Amino acid sequence: MSAALSDIAVVDAGAPASALRPALWTMPEYTGSLAALEEKERALATRLTGIAGRFFRARFATSLAAEDMVLTDAILRGTQAVRAGIRVFTLNTGRLHAETLAVLDEVKAHYGYTVEQFTPDPEAVENYLKKHGLNAFYDSVDLRKDCCGIRKVEPLNRALSHADAWMTGQRREQAVTRAELPFEEMDDARGIPKFNPLADWTESEVWAYLKRHNVPVNALHAKGYPSIGCEPCTRAVRAGEDVRAGRWWWESKDSKECGLHEQNIKH
C-alpha cells in the first residue's frame, strides 16, 4: 500500500513545518467568462428537462461530492417537472465520512428535500467481515470489488429496481477510465439508459457553478479531497495529481471503478 500523505519524505529537514507538508489539492479557479458558464448551465437544464420528459421514473445517484451537488442543485432548483421527475438518492455504505453524511442534513435545510438512502444488506456485510475482516479490501482488487459489491452495487440495484433511467455526476476529465464517457449510454447490467449530464464539464466549471449558486458542499473538499468515497478508501491528494488519485490509491489507475460504472473499464 502507498504511504499516507503525512508519511511522504521531504528533502529539506530544516524547512518550516508548513513546508514539510505536501501541497494538497485546492478548488480550482474558473478563468472563463460568465457568459460561457451561463451557457453551460442552460445546456444542463435542457438535458435535465429532456431526461425528465422522456422517462417517468428517472433516478439520480448522488455521492454527495462536488459534481453531484451541481446536479442536485440543478434538479432541486429546476422546473417542477424536473424536480418531480428525477428523484435523488444516495448509497449510505456504512463507511462514509461524517462530513459526507452531514451533507444530507445540509441538503434538507437548504432545499427542503430529503435524499433517500439505500444501505447494504446487514447479513451480507456480516458474512464479508467474518470471512475476510474489516479492511480486507486493501489485500486485493477482487476483495475490494467484493466489498464495493455489497456496500454499493447491490444497494444501487435495489434503488434502480423500478427506475426506467438513471443519472450520475461522472465527467470525462476525472480519470482515464472515463475519458470517452458519453452523455447517454445503455446500462447493460440493468437494462436501462444511463445519463452523465456533466460529461463535458471541467473541474473549474463545476466549482464555478457551486460558488455562483452558493451550493452546500462536502467539508472534505476544503481538506484536499477532490473526489470522495468511503472513508478507508479515500484520501487527500497532492496538488497536480489526478482528481481521483485519492480513491483506492493503492491500485492501478486503470481499474479504479467500484462496479457502479463497470462499463468504463475497457476489457
PDB file of C-alpha atoms in Angstrom:
ATOM      1  CA  MET A   1       0.000   0.000   0.000  1.00  0.00           C
ATOM      2  CA  SER A   2       1.260   3.508  -0.771  1.00  0.00           C
ATOM      3  CA  ALA A   3       2.359   5.728   2.081  1.00  0.00           C
ATOM      4  CA  ALA A   4      -0.106   8.199   3.515  1.00  0.00           C
ATOM      5  CA  LEU A   5       0.460  11.826   2.598  1.00  0.00           C
ATOM      6  CA  SER A   6       1.713  12.573   6.093  1.00  0.00           C
ATOM      7  CA  ASP A   7       4.418   9.902   5.665  1.00  0.00           C
ATOM      8  CA  ILE A   8       5.922  11.290   2.440  1.00  0.00           C
ATOM      9  CA  ALA A   9       9.584  12.128   2.946  1.00  0.00           C
ATOM     10  CA  VAL A  10      10.900  15.648   2.286  1.00  0.00           C
ATOM     11  CA  VAL A  11      14.451  16.642   1.362  1.00  0.00           C
ATOM     12  CA  ASP A  12      14.839  19.769   3.465  1.00  0.00           C
ATOM     13  CA  ALA A  13      14.618  18.688   7.072  1.00  0.00           C
ATOM     14  CA  GLY A  14      15.339  22.233   8.205  1.00  0.00           C
ATOM     15  CA  ALA A  15      12.379  23.763   6.400  1.00  0.00           C
ATOM     16  CA  PRO A  16       9.492  25.297   8.348  1.00  0.00           C
ATOM     17  CA  ALA A  17       6.820  22.838   9.477  1.00  0.00           C
ATOM     18  CA  SER A  18       4.360  24.215   6.923  1.00  0.00           C
ATOM     19  CA  ALA A  19       6.814  23.433   4.114  1.00  0.00           C
ATOM     20  CA  LEU A  20       7.257  19.835   5.244  1.00  0.00           C
ATOM     21  CA  ARG A  21       3.698  19.013   4.244  1.00  0.00           C
ATOM     22  CA  PRO A  22       2.991  18.415   0.554  1.00  0.00           C
ATOM     23  CA  ALA A  23       0.715  20.968  -1.051  1.00  0.00           C
ATOM     24  CA  LEU A  24      -2.760  19.497  -1.268  1.00  0.00           C
ATOM     25  CA  TRP A  25      -5.345  19.837  -3.997  1.00  0.00           C
ATOM     26  CA  THR A  26      -7.382  23.015  -3.795  1.00  0.00           C
ATOM     27  CA  MET A  27     -10.564  24.058  -5.528  1.00  0.00           C
ATOM     28  CA  PRO A  28      -9.630  25.364  -8.993  1.00  0.00           C
ATOM     29  CA  GLU A  29     -10.249  28.922 -10.103  1.00  0.00           C
ATOM     30  CA  TYR A  30     -12.562  29.456 -13.056  1.00  0.00           C
ATOM     31  CA  THR A  31     -10.960  31.608 -15.772  1.00  0.00           C
ATOM     32  CA  GLY A  32     -13.752  31.501 -18.332  1.00  0.00           C
ATOM     33  CA  SER A  33     -16.426  34.105 -18.886  1.00  0.00           C
ATOM     34  CA  LEU A  34     -19.719  34.385 -17.063  1.00  0.00           C
ATOM     35  CA  ALA A  35     -21.494  34.097 -20.422  1.00  0.00           C
ATOM     36  CA  ALA A  36     -19.774  30.770 -21.111  1.00  0.00           C
ATOM     37  CA  LEU A  37     -20.734  29.437 -17.688  1.00  0.00           C
ATOM     38  CA  GLU A  38     -24.327  30.563 -18.133  1.00  0.00           C
ATOM     39  CA  GLU A  39     -24.462  28.768 -21.469  1.00  0.00           C
ATOM     40  CA  LYS A  40     -23.191  25.578 -19.803  1.00  0.00           C
ATOM     41  CA  GLU A  41     -25.892  25.933 -17.145  1.00  0.00           C
ATOM     42  CA  ARG A  42     -28.615  26.391 -19.776  1.00  0.00           C
ATOM     43  CA  ALA A  43     -27.391  23.294 -21.610  1.00  0.00           C
ATOM     44  CA  LEU A  44     -27.505  21.337 -18.345  1.00  0.00           C
ATOM     45  CA  ALA A  45     -31.061  22.499 -17.651  1.00  0.00           C
ATOM     46  CA  THR A  46     -32.061  21.417 -21.160  1.00  0.00           C
ATOM     47  CA  ARG A  47     -30.511  17.989 -20.598  1.00  0.00           C
ATOM     48  CA  LEU A  48     -32.346  17.512 -17.310  1.00  0.00           C
ATOM     49  CA  THR A  49     -35.625  18.662 -18.838  1.00  0.00           C
ATOM     50  CA  GLY A  50     -35.134  16.167 -21.639  1.00  0.00           C
ATOM     51  CA  ILE A  51     -34.480  13.292 -19.241  1.00  0.00           C
ATOM     52  CA  ALA A  52     -37.493  14.155 -17.074  1.00  0.00           C
ATOM     53  CA  GLY A  53     -39.630  14.426 -20.209  1.00  0.00           C
ATOM     54  CA  ARG A  54     -38.572  11.079 -21.676  1.00  0.00           C
ATOM     55  CA  PHE A  55     -38.799   8.959 -18.539  1.00  0.00           C
ATOM     56  CA  PHE A  56     -41.360   8.567 -15.776  1.00  0.00           C
ATOM     57  CA  ARG A  57     -39.075   7.104 -13.107  1.00  0.00           C
ATOM     58  CA  ALA A  58     -35.641   8.673 -13.590  1.00  0.00           C
ATOM     59  CA  ARG A  59     -33.266   8.462 -10.638  1.00  0.00           C
ATOM     60  CA  PHE A  60     -30.107  10.362  -9.734  1.00  0.00           C
ATOM     61  CA  ALA A  61     -27.469   8.595  -7.622  1.00  0.00           C
ATOM     62  CA  THR A  62     -25.568  11.228  -5.665  1.00  0.00           C
ATOM     63  CA  SER A  63     -22.265  10.650  -3.892  1.00  0.00           C
ATOM     64  CA  LEU A  64     -22.792  14.000  -2.108  1.00  0.00           C
ATOM     65  CA  ALA A  65     -19.496  15.286  -3.552  1.00  0.00           C
ATOM     66  CA  ALA A  66     -18.905  18.307  -5.805  1.00  0.00           C
ATOM     67  CA  GLU A  67     -20.195  17.179  -9.210  1.00  0.00           C
ATOM     68  CA  ASP A  68     -23.216  15.528  -7.692  1.00  0.00           C
ATOM     69  CA  MET A  69     -24.053  18.668  -5.744  1.00  0.00           C
ATOM     70  CA  VAL A  70     -24.137  20.568  -9.049  1.00  0.00           C
ATOM     71  CA  LEU A  71     -26.727  18.103 -10.321  1.00  0.00           C
ATOM     72  CA  THR A  72     -28.621  18.083  -7.027  1.00  0.00           C
ATOM     73  CA  ASP A  73     -28.874  21.868  -7.144  1.00  0.00           C
ATOM     74  CA  ALA A  74     -29.876  21.907 -10.820  1.00  0.00           C
ATOM     75  CA  ILE A  75     -32.597  19.325 -10.176  1.00  0.00           C
ATOM     76  CA  LEU A  76     -33.990  20.804  -6.975  1.00  0.00           C
ATOM     77  CA  ARG A  77     -33.957  24.373  -8.310  1.00  0.00           C
ATOM     78  CA  GLY A  78     -35.202  23.260 -11.707  1.00  0.00           C
ATOM     79  CA  THR A  79     -38.701  23.261 -13.101  1.00  0.00           C
ATOM     80  CA  GLN A  80     -41.469  21.428 -11.310  1.00  0.00           C
ATOM     81  CA  ALA A  81     -41.311  18.742 -13.991  1.00  0.00           C
ATOM     82  CA  VAL A  82     -37.590  18.205 -13.425  1.00  0.00           C
ATOM     83  CA  ARG A  83     -37.863  18.181  -9.634  1.00  0.00           C
ATOM     84  CA  ALA A  84     -40.807  15.786  -9.717  1.00  0.00           C
ATOM     85  CA  GLY A  85     -39.443  13.609 -12.499  1.00  0.00           C
ATOM     86  CA  ILE A  86     -35.924  12.930 -11.198  1.00  0.00           C
ATOM     87  CA  ARG A  87     -35.653  11.501  -7.686  1.00  0.00           C
ATOM     88  CA  VAL A  88     -32.372  11.926  -5.821  1.00  0.00           C
ATOM     89  CA  PHE A  89     -30.944   9.105  -3.709  1.00  0.00           C
ATOM     90  CA  THR A  90     -27.602   8.132  -2.188  1.00  0.00           C
ATOM     91  CA  LEU A  91     -25.831   4.933  -1.174  1.00  0.00           C
ATOM     92  CA  ASN A  92     -25.028   5.010   2.531  1.00  0.00           C
ATOM     93  CA  THR A  93     -22.379   2.299   2.626  1.00  0.00           C
ATOM     94  CA  GLY A  94     -21.919   2.338   6.388  1.00  0.00           C
ATOM     95  CA  ARG A  95     -18.335   3.554   5.975  1.00  0.00           C
ATOM     96  CA  LEU A  96     -18.813   7.127   4.814  1.00  0.00           C
ATOM     97  CA  HIS A  97     -17.060  10.101   6.395  1.00  0.00           C
ATOM     98  CA  ALA A  98     -19.025  12.088   8.956  1.00  0.00           C
ATOM     99  CA  GLU A  99     -18.556  15.112   6.667  1.00  0.00           C
ATOM    100  CA  THR A 100     -20.294  13.260   3.844  1.00  0.00           C
ATOM    101  CA  LEU A 101     -23.266  12.280   5.980  1.00  0.00           C
ATOM    102  CA  ALA A 102     -23.540  15.885   7.152  1.00  0.00           C
ATOM    103  CA  VAL A 103     -24.305  16.933   3.574  1.00  0.00           C
ATOM    104  CA  LEU A 104     -27.643  15.103   3.824  1.00  0.00           C
ATOM    105  CA  ASP A 105     -28.736  17.479   6.578  1.00  0.00           C
ATOM    106  CA  GLU A 106     -27.430  20.461   4.618  1.00  0.00           C
ATOM    107  CA  VAL A 107     -29.475  19.457   1.557  1.00  0.00           C
ATOM    108  CA  LYS A 108     -32.583  19.113   3.733  1.00  0.00           C
ATOM    109  CA  ALA A 109     -32.019  22.556   5.283  1.00  0.00           C
ATOM    110  CA  HIS A 110     -31.108  24.289   2.011  1.00  0.00           C
ATOM    111  CA  TYR A 111     -33.695  22.783  -0.342  1.00  0.00           C
ATOM    112  CA  GLY A 112     -36.320  21.250   1.936  1.00  0.00           C
ATOM    113  CA  TYR A 113     -35.621  17.895   0.274  1.00  0.00           C
ATOM    114  CA  THR A 114     -34.844  14.563   1.902  1.00  0.00           C
ATOM    115  CA  VAL A 115     -32.357  12.483  -0.070  1.00  0.00           C
ATOM    116  CA  GLU A 116     -33.404   8.832   0.062  1.00  0.00           C
ATOM    117  CA  GLN A 117     -30.732   6.493   1.479  1.00  0.00           C
ATOM    118  CA  PHE A 118     -30.083   2.910   0.431  1.00  0.00           C
ATOM    119  CA  THR A 119     -27.931   0.790   2.741  1.00  0.00           C
ATOM    120  CA  PRO A 120     -26.179  -2.593   2.375  1.00  0.00           C
ATOM    121  CA  ASP A 121     -27.768  -5.865   3.383  1.00  0.00           C
ATOM    122  CA  PRO A 122     -26.609  -6.385   7.014  1.00  0.00           C
ATOM    123  CA  GLU A 123     -26.203 -10.154   6.601  1.00  0.00           C
ATOM    124  CA  ALA A 124     -24.005  -9.756   3.522  1.00  0.00           C
ATOM    125  CA  VAL A 125     -21.818  -7.228   5.376  1.00  0.00           C
ATOM    126  CA  GLU A 126     -21.534  -9.517   8.398  1.00  0.00           C
ATOM    127  CA  ASN A 127     -20.572 -12.505   6.246  1.00  0.00           C
ATOM    128  CA  TYR A 128     -17.864 -10.494   4.492  1.00  0.00           C
ATOM    129  CA  LEU A 129     -16.453  -9.282   7.805  1.00  0.00           C
ATOM    130  CA  LYS A 130     -16.399 -12.781   9.296  1.00  0.00           C
ATOM    131  CA  LYS A 131     -14.725 -14.293   6.244  1.00  0.00           C
ATOM    132  CA  HIS A 132     -12.253 -11.585   5.285  1.00  0.00           C
ATOM    133  CA  GLY A 133     -12.029  -8.979   8.051  1.00  0.00           C
ATOM    134  CA  LEU A 134     -12.917  -5.305   8.301  1.00  0.00           C
ATOM    135  CA  ASN A 135     -10.331  -3.924   5.865  1.00  0.00           C
ATOM    136  CA  ALA A 136      -9.710  -6.854   3.536  1.00  0.00           C
ATOM    137  CA  PHE A 137     -10.256  -4.610   0.526  1.00  0.00           C
ATOM    138  CA  TYR A 138      -6.636  -3.473   0.846  1.00  0.00           C
ATOM    139  CA  ASP A 139      -5.438  -7.019   0.119  1.00  0.00           C
ATOM    140  CA  SER A 140      -6.620  -7.458  -3.473  1.00  0.00           C
ATOM    141  CA  VAL A 141      -8.708  -5.862  -6.209  1.00  0.00           C
ATOM    142  CA  ASP A 142     -11.119  -8.788  -6.029  1.00  0.00           C
ATOM    143  CA  LEU A 143     -11.724  -8.356  -2.302  1.00  0.00           C
ATOM    144  CA  ARG A 144     -12.132  -4.618  -2.784  1.00  0.00           C
ATOM    145  CA  LYS A 145     -14.672  -5.176  -5.534  1.00  0.00           C
ATOM    146  CA  ASP A 146     -16.475  -7.717  -3.350  1.00  0.00           C
ATOM    147  CA  CYS A 147     -16.780  -5.065  -0.646  1.00  0.00           C
ATOM    148  CA  CYS A 148     -17.984  -2.484  -3.168  1.00  0.00           C
ATOM    149  CA  GLY A 149     -20.424  -5.042  -4.498  1.00  0.00           C
ATOM    150  CA  ILE A 150     -22.004  -5.486  -1.085  1.00  0.00           C
ATOM    151  CA  ARG A 151     -21.922  -1.886   0.083  1.00  0.00           C
ATOM    152  CA  LYS A 152     -22.609  -0.086  -3.209  1.00  0.00           C
ATOM    153  CA  VAL A 153     -23.623  -2.220  -6.192  1.00  0.00           C
ATOM    154  CA  GLU A 154     -26.357  -4.308  -4.546  1.00  0.00           C
ATOM    155  CA  PRO A 155     -27.955  -1.254  -2.884  1.00  0.00           C
ATOM    156  CA  LEU A 156     -27.788   0.551  -6.229  1.00  0.00           C
ATOM    157  CA  ASN A 157     -29.566  -2.348  -7.901  1.00  0.00           C
ATOM    158  CA  ARG A 158     -32.351  -2.059  -5.337  1.00  0.00           C
ATOM    159  CA  ALA A 159     -32.528   1.710  -5.769  1.00  0.00           C
ATOM    160  CA  LEU A 160     -32.915   1.290  -9.525  1.00  0.00           C
ATOM    161  CA  SER A 161     -35.191  -1.753  -9.464  1.00  0.00           C
ATOM    162  CA  HIS A 162     -38.196   0.311 -10.581  1.00  0.00           C
ATOM    163  CA  ALA A 163     -36.326   3.076 -12.432  1.00  0.00           C
ATOM    164  CA  ASP A 164     -36.512   3.490 -16.193  1.00  0.00           C
ATOM    165  CA  ALA A 165     -33.340   5.629 -16.382  1.00  0.00           C
ATOM    166  CA  TRP A 166     -30.636   6.889 -14.045  1.00  0.00           C
ATOM    167  CA  MET A 167     -28.066   9.663 -13.819  1.00  0.00           C
ATOM    168  CA  THR A 168     -24.546  10.110 -12.490  1.00  0.00           C
ATOM    169  CA  GLY A 169     -22.154  13.006 -11.897  1.00  0.00           C
ATOM    170  CA  GLN A 170     -19.295  11.455 -13.871  1.00  0.00           C
ATOM    171  CA  ARG A 171     -17.062  13.666 -16.028  1.00  0.00           C
ATOM    172  CA  ARG A 172     -14.611  12.717 -18.794  1.00  0.00           C
ATOM    173  CA  GLU A 173     -11.867  14.783 -17.191  1.00  0.00           C
ATOM    174  CA  GLN A 174     -11.948  12.810 -13.926  1.00  0.00           C
ATOM    175  CA  ALA A 175      -9.989   9.686 -14.880  1.00  0.00           C
ATOM    176  CA  VAL A 176      -8.594   7.592 -17.723  1.00  0.00           C
ATOM    177  CA  THR A 177     -11.474   5.167 -17.254  1.00  0.00           C
ATOM    178  CA  ARG A 178     -13.903   7.999 -18.061  1.00  0.00           C
ATOM    179  CA  ALA A 179     -12.104   9.700 -20.946  1.00  0.00           C
ATOM    180  CA  GLU A 180     -14.659   8.553 -23.535  1.00  0.00           C
ATOM    181  CA  LEU A 181     -17.715   8.945 -21.338  1.00  0.00           C
ATOM    182  CA  PRO A 182     -20.855   9.683 -23.391  1.00  0.00           C
ATOM    183  CA  PHE A 183     -23.751  11.879 -22.340  1.00  0.00           C
ATOM    184  CA  GLU A 184     -26.144   8.963 -22.791  1.00  0.00           C
ATOM    185  CA  GLU A 185     -25.343   5.264 -22.734  1.00  0.00           C
ATOM    186  CA  MET A 186     -27.111   1.990 -22.123  1.00  0.00           C
ATOM    187  CA  ASP A 187     -26.542   0.382 -18.745  1.00  0.00           C
ATOM    188  CA  ASP A 188     -26.420  -3.201 -19.981  1.00  0.00           C
ATOM    189  CA  ALA A 189     -26.283  -4.651 -16.466  1.00  0.00           C
ATOM    190  CA  ARG A 190     -29.608  -3.068 -15.536  1.00  0.00           C
ATOM    191  CA  GLY A 191     -31.233  -2.743 -18.944  1.00  0.00           C
ATOM    192  CA  ILE A 192     -31.980   0.980 -18.658  1.00  0.00           C
ATOM    193  CA  PRO A 193     -30.440   4.158 -20.110  1.00  0.00           C
ATOM    194  CA  LYS A 194     -27.787   5.921 -18.070  1.00  0.00           C
ATOM    195  CA  PHE A 195     -27.047   9.636 -18.346  1.00  0.00           C
ATOM    196  CA  ASN A 196     -23.922  11.616 -17.489  1.00  0.00           C
ATOM    197  CA  PRO A 197     -25.136  15.237 -17.792  1.00  0.00           C
ATOM    198  CA  LEU A 198     -21.783  16.689 -16.682  1.00  0.00           C
ATOM    199  CA  ALA A 199     -19.662  14.523 -19.000  1.00  0.00           C
ATOM    200  CA  ASP A 200     -18.236  17.543 -20.836  1.00  0.00           C
ATOM    201  CA  TRP A 201     -17.844  19.839 -17.801  1.00  0.00           C
ATOM    202  CA  THR A 202     -14.414  20.808 -16.494  1.00  0.00           C
ATOM    203  CA  GLU A 203     -13.458  20.763 -12.831  1.00  0.00           C
ATOM    204  CA  SER A 204     -13.253  24.563 -12.763  1.00  0.00           C
ATOM    205  CA  GLU A 205     -16.749  24.845 -14.249  1.00  0.00           C
ATOM    206  CA  VAL A 206     -18.077  22.579 -11.501  1.00  0.00           C
ATOM    207  CA  TRP A 207     -16.600  24.787  -8.790  1.00  0.00           C
ATOM    208  CA  ALA A 208     -17.651  27.994 -10.508  1.00  0.00           C
ATOM    209  CA  TYR A 209     -21.243  26.728 -10.523  1.00  0.00           C
ATOM    210  CA  LEU A 210     -21.106  25.723  -6.858  1.00  0.00           C
ATOM    211  CA  LYS A 211     -19.776  29.128  -5.796  1.00  0.00           C
ATOM    212  CA  ARG A 212     -22.115  31.084  -8.079  1.00  0.00           C
ATOM    213  CA  HIS A 213     -25.215  29.399  -6.648  1.00  0.00           C
ATOM    214  CA  ASN A 214     -23.999  29.030  -3.050  1.00  0.00           C
ATOM    215  CA  VAL A 215     -24.487  25.256  -3.149  1.00  0.00           C
ATOM    216  CA  PRO A 216     -23.758  23.261   0.040  1.00  0.00           C
ATOM    217  CA  VAL A 217     -20.562  21.203  -0.383  1.00  0.00           C
ATOM    218  CA  ASN A 218     -18.799  18.443   1.492  1.00  0.00           C
ATOM    219  CA  ALA A 219     -16.355  19.906   4.051  1.00  0.00           C
ATOM    220  CA  LEU A 220     -13.703  17.389   2.936  1.00  0.00           C
ATOM    221  CA  HIS A 221     -13.177  19.317  -0.291  1.00  0.00           C
ATOM    222  CA  ALA A 222     -11.539  22.096   1.711  1.00  0.00           C
ATOM    223  CA  LYS A 223      -9.144  19.496   3.177  1.00  0.00           C
ATOM    224  CA  GLY A 224      -7.679  18.333  -0.143  1.00  0.00           C
ATOM    225  CA  TYR A 225     -10.301  15.799  -1.221  1.00  0.00           C
ATOM    226  CA  PRO A 226     -11.477  16.425  -4.823  1.00  0.00           C
ATOM    227  CA  SER A 227     -13.190  13.011  -5.039  1.00  0.00           C
ATOM    228  CA  ILE A 228     -14.850  11.358  -2.053  1.00  0.00           C
ATOM    229  CA  GLY A 229     -15.953   7.785  -1.418  1.00  0.00           C
ATOM    230  CA  CYS A 230     -15.837   5.559   1.654  1.00  0.00           C
ATOM    231  CA  GLU A 231     -13.576   6.777   4.456  1.00  0.00           C
ATOM    232  CA  PRO A 232     -10.980   3.944   4.407  1.00  0.00           C
ATOM    233  CA  CYS A 233     -10.753   4.051   0.607  1.00  0.00           C
ATOM    234  CA  THR A 234     -10.335   7.800   0.119  1.00  0.00           C
ATOM    235  CA  ARG A 235      -7.537  10.181   0.994  1.00  0.00           C
ATOM    236  CA  ALA A 236      -6.487  13.731   0.213  1.00  0.00           C
ATOM    237  CA  VAL A 237      -4.360  14.228  -2.903  1.00  0.00           C
ATOM    238  CA  ARG A 238      -1.421  16.434  -3.792  1.00  0.00           C
ATOM    239  CA  ALA A 239      -1.782  19.483  -5.975  1.00  0.00           C
ATOM    240  CA  GLY A 240      -1.424  18.439  -9.602  1.00  0.00           C
ATOM    241  CA  GLU A 241      -2.440  14.819  -9.049  1.00  0.00           C
ATOM    242  CA  ASP A 242      -5.363  13.233 -10.864  1.00  0.00           C
ATOM    243  CA  VAL A 243      -8.577  14.217  -9.074  1.00  0.00           C
ATOM    244  CA  ARG A 244      -9.348  10.543  -8.416  1.00  0.00           C
ATOM    245  CA  ALA A 245      -5.825   9.690  -7.258  1.00  0.00           C
ATOM    246  CA  GLY A 246      -7.091   9.504  -3.686  1.00  0.00           C
ATOM    247  CA  ARG A 247      -9.686   6.825  -4.500  1.00  0.00           C
ATOM    248  CA  TRP A 248      -8.316   3.291  -3.927  1.00  0.00           C
ATOM    249  CA  TRP A 249      -4.860   4.874  -4.155  1.00  0.00           C
ATOM    250  CA  TRP A 250      -3.108   1.501  -3.706  1.00  0.00           C
ATOM    251  CA  GLU A 251      -4.498   0.201  -7.048  1.00  0.00           C
ATOM    252  CA  SER A 252      -3.680   0.858 -10.697  1.00  0.00           C
ATOM    253  CA  LYS A 253      -5.405   3.950 -12.098  1.00  0.00           C
ATOM    254  CA  ASP A 254      -6.797   1.780 -14.911  1.00  0.00           C
ATOM    255  CA  SER A 255      -9.018  -0.250 -12.545  1.00  0.00           C
ATOM    256  CA  LYS A 256     -10.435   2.470 -10.282  1.00  0.00           C
ATOM    257  CA  GLU A 257     -14.134   1.744 -10.621  1.00  0.00           C
ATOM    258  CA  CYS A 258     -16.301   0.140  -7.969  1.00  0.00           C
ATOM    259  CA  GLY A 259     -18.804  -1.702 -10.140  1.00  0.00           C
ATOM    260  CA  LEU A 260     -21.343   1.103 -10.357  1.00  0.00           C
ATOM    261  CA  HIS A 261     -19.690   2.154 -13.615  1.00  0.00           C
ATOM    262  CA  GLU A 262     -18.032  -1.084 -14.701  1.00  0.00           C
ATOM    263  CA  GLN A 263     -18.561  -0.287 -18.388  1.00  0.00           C
ATOM    264  CA  ASN A 264     -15.942   2.460 -18.065  1.00  0.00           C
ATOM    265  CA  ILE A 265     -13.181  -0.154 -17.833  1.00  0.00           C
ATOM    266  CA  LYS A 266     -12.012  -1.493 -21.172  1.00  0.00           C
ATOM    267  CA  HIS A 267     -11.597  -5.272 -21.002  1.00  0.00           C
TER     268      HIS A 267
END
